[in-house]
Amino acid sequence: MEDVKLEFPTLPQSKEDAEDWTYPMRREMQEILPGLFLGPYSSAMKSKLPILQKHGITHVICIRQNIEANFIKPNFQQLFRYLVLDIADNPVENIIRFFPMTKEFIDGSLQTGGKVLVHGNAGISRSAALVIAYIMETFGVKYREAFTYVQERRFCINPNAGFVHQLQEYEAIYLAKLTIQMMSPLQLERSLSVQSGTTGSLKRTHEEEEEFGNMQVAAAQNG
C-alpha cells in the first residue's frame, strides 16, 4: 500500500516588530495567526466593542464553565457569531472532544474572511489549549512548537497539566484522522483488511474501532 503523505501549510513567521510583553497586556487580546486572536474575557466585555470592531472581529469562541455563565457571556450576539463551550479549567476535564468543533468554527470564519477571538476567563489555560490544538492540527506541528509559537504572542499562557497531556496525545489522533481522510477507498479497504486479517470482516473491524474509540474516551475522561 502506498504511504499517504500529509502536507501542511507553513506556520507564519514571527513579526519582526513584536512588542515586548508587559504585565497589563494579559488583559488584552493578541493576534496569534492572521485573523485568530486569543485573550481574556476582559477583551470581550461590552466596553471593548470599539476595539473588537476596529480589529474586525466577526466570530467569538466563548469558553466558560456553567458556574461562570453569569459573568462570562456572549455580549454581542446580534453582531458576532458565537460558539459557547462549557469547559472547566480542571486537569481531569476532557478537552480533546472540543478540538474538532473549534477547528471547524475557526476555519469557517477565516475562510469567509472573518476574524475570530478565542477567550475564556483569563486567556491563559482553556482558551490557550484550544488555540494550541488548532495550530498543531492546521500546521502539523508538535505540542512544544505550537505552545512556543502561541507564547511568543501571548506570553502569559499556561494550560493546566491535564490539558498539556491531552495536547501531547492529540498529535497521534489528528494525524491518524487526516491519514484516513486522505486515503482512497481502495487504500482504506486494504488498510482495514490488514487490520482485521481477512477481507470479509469489515463489520467486525468497525465494531472494534468503535470499542477502541470508547476506550480512548473513557481513558481520556479518567486520565
CSV table of C-alpha atoms in Angstrom, one decimal:
chain,number,residue,atom,x,y,z
A,1,MET,CA,0.0,0.0,0.0
A,2,GLU,CA,1.3,3.5,-0.9
A,3,ASP,CA,2.1,5.7,2.0
A,4,VAL,CA,-0.2,8.6,2.4
A,5,LYS,CA,1.8,11.8,2.6
A,6,LEU,CA,0.2,14.5,4.7
A,7,GLU,CA,1.1,18.1,3.7
A,8,PHE,CA,0.6,21.1,5.9
A,9,PRO,CA,1.0,24.8,5.3
A,10,THR,CA,4.0,26.5,6.9
A,11,LEU,CA,3.5,28.5,10.2
A,12,PRO,CA,3.7,32.2,9.5
A,13,GLN,CA,6.9,33.8,10.7
A,14,SER,CA,7.1,35.9,13.8
A,15,LYS,CA,6.5,39.6,13.3
A,16,GLU,CA,9.8,41.5,13.4
A,17,ASP,CA,8.1,44.3,15.3
A,18,ALA,CA,6.7,42.1,18.1
A,19,GLU,CA,6.0,44.2,21.2
A,20,ASP,CA,7.9,43.5,24.4
A,21,TRP,CA,5.5,41.8,26.7
A,22,THR,CA,4.2,43.9,29.6
A,23,TYR,CA,2.1,42.7,32.5
A,24,PRO,CA,-1.0,44.8,31.6
A,25,MET,CA,-1.1,43.1,28.1
A,26,ARG,CA,-2.6,40.0,29.8
A,27,ARG,CA,-5.9,41.9,30.0
A,28,GLU,CA,-5.9,42.5,26.2
A,29,MET,CA,-6.2,40.1,23.2
A,30,GLN,CA,-3.3,39.3,20.9
A,31,GLU,CA,-3.3,38.2,17.3
A,32,ILE,CA,-1.8,34.7,17.2
A,33,LEU,CA,-2.3,34.0,13.5
A,34,PRO,CA,-3.7,36.4,10.9
A,35,GLY,CA,-7.4,36.6,11.9
A,36,LEU,CA,-7.1,34.5,15.0
A,37,PHE,CA,-7.0,36.3,18.4
A,38,LEU,CA,-6.5,34.9,21.9
A,39,GLY,CA,-7.4,36.9,25.0
A,40,PRO,CA,-9.2,37.0,28.4
A,41,TYR,CA,-12.9,37.8,29.0
A,42,SER,CA,-11.9,41.4,29.7
A,43,SER,CA,-11.1,41.8,26.0
A,44,ALA,CA,-14.7,40.7,25.1
A,45,MET,CA,-16.7,42.8,27.5
A,46,LYS,CA,-19.3,45.4,26.4
A,47,SER,CA,-16.9,48.3,26.9
A,48,LYS,CA,-14.5,46.7,24.4
A,49,LEU,CA,-16.8,46.7,21.4
A,50,PRO,CA,-15.0,49.6,19.6
A,51,ILE,CA,-11.7,47.6,19.9
A,52,LEU,CA,-13.3,44.4,18.7
A,53,GLN,CA,-14.8,46.2,15.7
A,54,LYS,CA,-11.5,48.0,15.0
A,55,HIS,CA,-9.8,44.6,14.7
A,56,GLY,CA,-12.6,43.3,12.5
A,57,ILE,CA,-13.7,40.5,14.9
A,58,THR,CA,-16.7,38.6,13.4
A,59,HIS,CA,-16.7,35.3,15.4
A,60,VAL,CA,-16.1,34.6,19.1
A,61,ILE,CA,-15.4,31.3,20.9
A,62,CYS,CA,-16.6,31.9,24.5
A,63,ILE,CA,-15.3,29.3,27.0
A,64,ARG,CA,-16.8,29.0,30.4
A,65,GLN,CA,-17.9,26.6,33.0
A,66,ASN,CA,-21.6,26.6,33.9
A,67,ILE,CA,-20.9,28.3,37.2
A,68,GLU,CA,-19.2,31.2,35.3
A,69,ALA,CA,-22.1,31.7,33.0
A,70,ASN,CA,-23.5,34.7,34.9
A,71,PHE,CA,-20.3,36.7,34.4
A,72,ILE,CA,-18.7,35.2,31.3
A,73,LYS,CA,-21.2,35.5,28.5
A,74,PRO,CA,-21.7,36.3,24.8
A,75,ASN,CA,-22.2,40.1,24.9
A,76,PHE,CA,-22.8,40.8,21.2
A,77,GLN,CA,-24.9,38.1,19.8
A,78,GLN,CA,-26.5,40.5,17.3
A,79,LEU,CA,-23.1,41.5,15.9
A,80,PHE,CA,-20.9,38.4,16.1
A,81,ARG,CA,-21.3,34.7,15.6
A,82,TYR,CA,-20.6,32.7,18.8
A,83,LEU,CA,-19.5,29.2,19.8
A,84,VAL,CA,-20.0,28.8,23.5
A,85,LEU,CA,-18.2,25.9,25.1
A,86,ASP,CA,-18.7,24.5,28.6
A,87,ILE,CA,-15.2,23.6,29.8
A,88,ALA,CA,-13.9,23.6,33.3
A,89,ASP,CA,-10.2,24.6,33.9
A,90,ASN,CA,-9.6,21.3,35.6
A,91,PRO,CA,-6.8,18.8,34.8
A,92,VAL,CA,-9.4,16.0,34.6
A,93,GLU,CA,-11.6,17.8,32.1
A,94,ASN,CA,-11.7,16.1,28.7
A,95,ILE,CA,-10.8,19.0,26.4
A,96,ILE,CA,-9.9,16.8,23.4
A,97,ARG,CA,-13.5,16.4,22.5
A,98,PHE,CA,-13.8,20.2,21.8
A,99,PHE,CA,-10.8,20.4,19.4
A,100,PRO,CA,-12.6,19.3,16.2
A,101,MET,CA,-15.6,21.7,16.6
A,102,THR,CA,-13.2,24.5,17.5
A,103,LYS,CA,-11.2,23.9,14.3
A,104,GLU,CA,-14.3,23.8,12.2
A,105,PHE,CA,-15.6,27.0,13.7
A,106,ILE,CA,-12.2,28.9,13.2
A,107,ASP,CA,-11.7,27.5,9.7
A,108,GLY,CA,-15.2,28.5,8.7
A,109,SER,CA,-14.6,32.0,9.9
A,110,LEU,CA,-11.2,32.5,8.3
A,111,GLN,CA,-12.3,31.0,5.0
A,112,THR,CA,-15.1,33.6,4.7
A,113,GLY,CA,-12.7,36.5,5.5
A,114,GLY,CA,-13.8,36.7,9.2
A,115,LYS,CA,-11.7,37.1,12.3
A,116,VAL,CA,-12.1,35.1,15.5
A,117,LEU,CA,-11.5,35.9,19.1
A,118,VAL,CA,-11.0,32.8,21.4
A,119,HIS,CA,-11.4,33.7,25.1
A,120,GLY,CA,-12.1,32.1,28.4
A,121,ASN,CA,-11.8,33.9,31.7
A,122,ALA,CA,-8.1,34.8,31.9
A,123,GLY,CA,-7.0,33.7,28.4
A,124,ILE,CA,-4.3,31.5,30.0
A,125,SER,CA,-5.4,27.8,30.2
A,126,ARG,CA,-8.6,26.7,28.4
A,127,SER,CA,-8.6,29.2,25.5
A,128,ALA,CA,-4.8,28.8,25.1
A,129,ALA,CA,-5.2,25.0,24.9
A,130,LEU,CA,-7.8,25.3,22.1
A,131,VAL,CA,-5.6,27.7,20.1
A,132,ILE,CA,-2.6,25.4,20.5
A,133,ALA,CA,-4.6,22.4,19.3
A,134,TYR,CA,-5.8,24.4,16.3
A,135,ILE,CA,-2.2,25.3,15.4
A,136,MET,CA,-1.0,21.7,15.9
A,137,GLU,CA,-3.6,20.3,13.5
A,138,THR,CA,-3.6,23.1,10.9
A,139,PHE,CA,0.2,23.2,10.5
A,140,GLY,CA,1.2,19.7,11.5
A,141,VAL,CA,3.5,20.7,14.4
A,142,LYS,CA,4.1,19.1,17.7
A,143,TYR,CA,2.8,20.4,21.0
A,144,ARG,CA,6.0,22.1,22.1
A,145,GLU,CA,6.4,24.0,18.8
A,146,ALA,CA,2.7,25.2,18.9
A,147,PHE,CA,3.0,26.2,22.6
A,148,THR,CA,6.1,28.3,21.9
A,149,TYR,CA,4.5,29.9,18.9
A,150,VAL,CA,1.4,31.0,20.9
A,151,GLN,CA,3.5,32.0,23.9
A,152,GLU,CA,5.7,34.3,21.8
A,153,ARG,CA,2.5,36.3,21.1
A,154,ARG,CA,0.7,35.9,24.4
A,155,PHE,CA,3.4,35.4,27.0
A,156,CYS,CA,1.1,34.6,29.9
A,157,ILE,CA,-0.4,31.3,28.6
A,158,ASN,CA,-0.2,28.3,30.9
A,159,PRO,CA,-2.5,25.4,30.1
A,160,ASN,CA,-3.0,23.1,33.1
A,161,ALA,CA,-1.1,19.8,33.3
A,162,GLY,CA,-4.1,17.7,32.2
A,163,PHE,CA,-4.6,19.8,29.1
A,164,VAL,CA,-0.9,19.6,28.2
A,165,HIS,CA,-1.0,15.8,28.5
A,166,GLN,CA,-4.1,15.7,26.2
A,167,LEU,CA,-2.5,18.1,23.7
A,168,GLN,CA,0.5,15.8,23.5
A,169,GLU,CA,-1.8,12.8,22.9
A,170,TYR,CA,-3.8,14.7,20.3
A,171,GLU,CA,-0.9,14.7,17.8
A,172,ALA,CA,-1.3,11.0,17.1
A,173,ILE,CA,-5.2,11.3,17.0
A,174,TYR,CA,-5.4,14.1,14.4
A,175,LEU,CA,-2.6,12.5,12.2
A,176,ALA,CA,-4.5,9.2,12.1
A,177,LYS,CA,-7.7,11.0,11.3
A,178,LEU,CA,-6.1,13.0,8.5
A,179,THR,CA,-4.4,9.9,7.1
A,180,ILE,CA,-7.8,8.1,6.9
A,181,GLN,CA,-9.4,11.1,5.2
A,182,MET,CA,-6.7,11.2,2.5
A,183,MET,CA,-6.8,7.5,1.7
A,184,SER,CA,-8.5,6.4,-1.5
A,185,PRO,CA,-11.4,3.9,-0.9
A,186,LEU,CA,-9.0,1.1,-2.2
A,187,GLN,CA,-6.3,2.1,0.2
A,188,LEU,CA,-8.8,2.3,3.1
A,189,GLU,CA,-10.2,-1.1,2.3
A,190,ARG,CA,-6.7,-2.6,2.1
A,191,SER,CA,-5.8,-1.0,5.4
A,192,LEU,CA,-8.9,-2.3,7.1
A,193,SER,CA,-8.2,-5.8,5.6
A,194,VAL,CA,-4.7,-5.8,7.0
A,195,GLN,CA,-6.0,-4.7,10.4
A,196,SER,CA,-8.7,-7.4,10.6
A,197,GLY,CA,-6.6,-10.2,9.0
A,198,THR,CA,-9.3,-11.0,6.4
A,199,THR,CA,-11.1,-9.1,3.7
A,200,GLY,CA,-14.5,-10.1,4.7
A,201,SER,CA,-14.6,-8.8,8.2
A,202,LEU,CA,-15.0,-5.1,7.7
A,203,LYS,CA,-18.1,-5.1,10.1
A,204,ARG,CA,-16.0,-6.6,12.9
A,205,THR,CA,-13.3,-4.0,12.3
A,206,HIS,CA,-15.7,-1.2,12.6
A,207,GLU,CA,-17.1,-2.6,15.8
A,208,GLU,CA,-13.5,-3.0,17.2
A,209,GLU,CA,-12.7,0.6,16.1
A,210,GLU,CA,-15.9,1.8,17.9
A,211,GLU,CA,-15.0,-0.1,21.0
A,212,PHE,CA,-11.4,1.2,20.9
A,213,GLY,CA,-12.8,4.7,20.4
A,214,ASN,CA,-15.0,4.3,23.5
A,215,MET,CA,-12.0,3.0,25.5
A,216,GLN,CA,-10.0,6.1,24.4
A,217,VAL,CA,-12.7,8.4,25.5
A,218,ALA,CA,-13.0,6.6,28.8
A,219,ALA,CA,-9.3,6.8,29.2
A,220,ALA,CA,-9.2,10.5,28.4
A,221,GLN,CA,-12.0,11.1,30.9
A,222,ASN,CA,-10.3,9.2,33.6
A,223,GLY,CA,-6.8,10.4,32.7
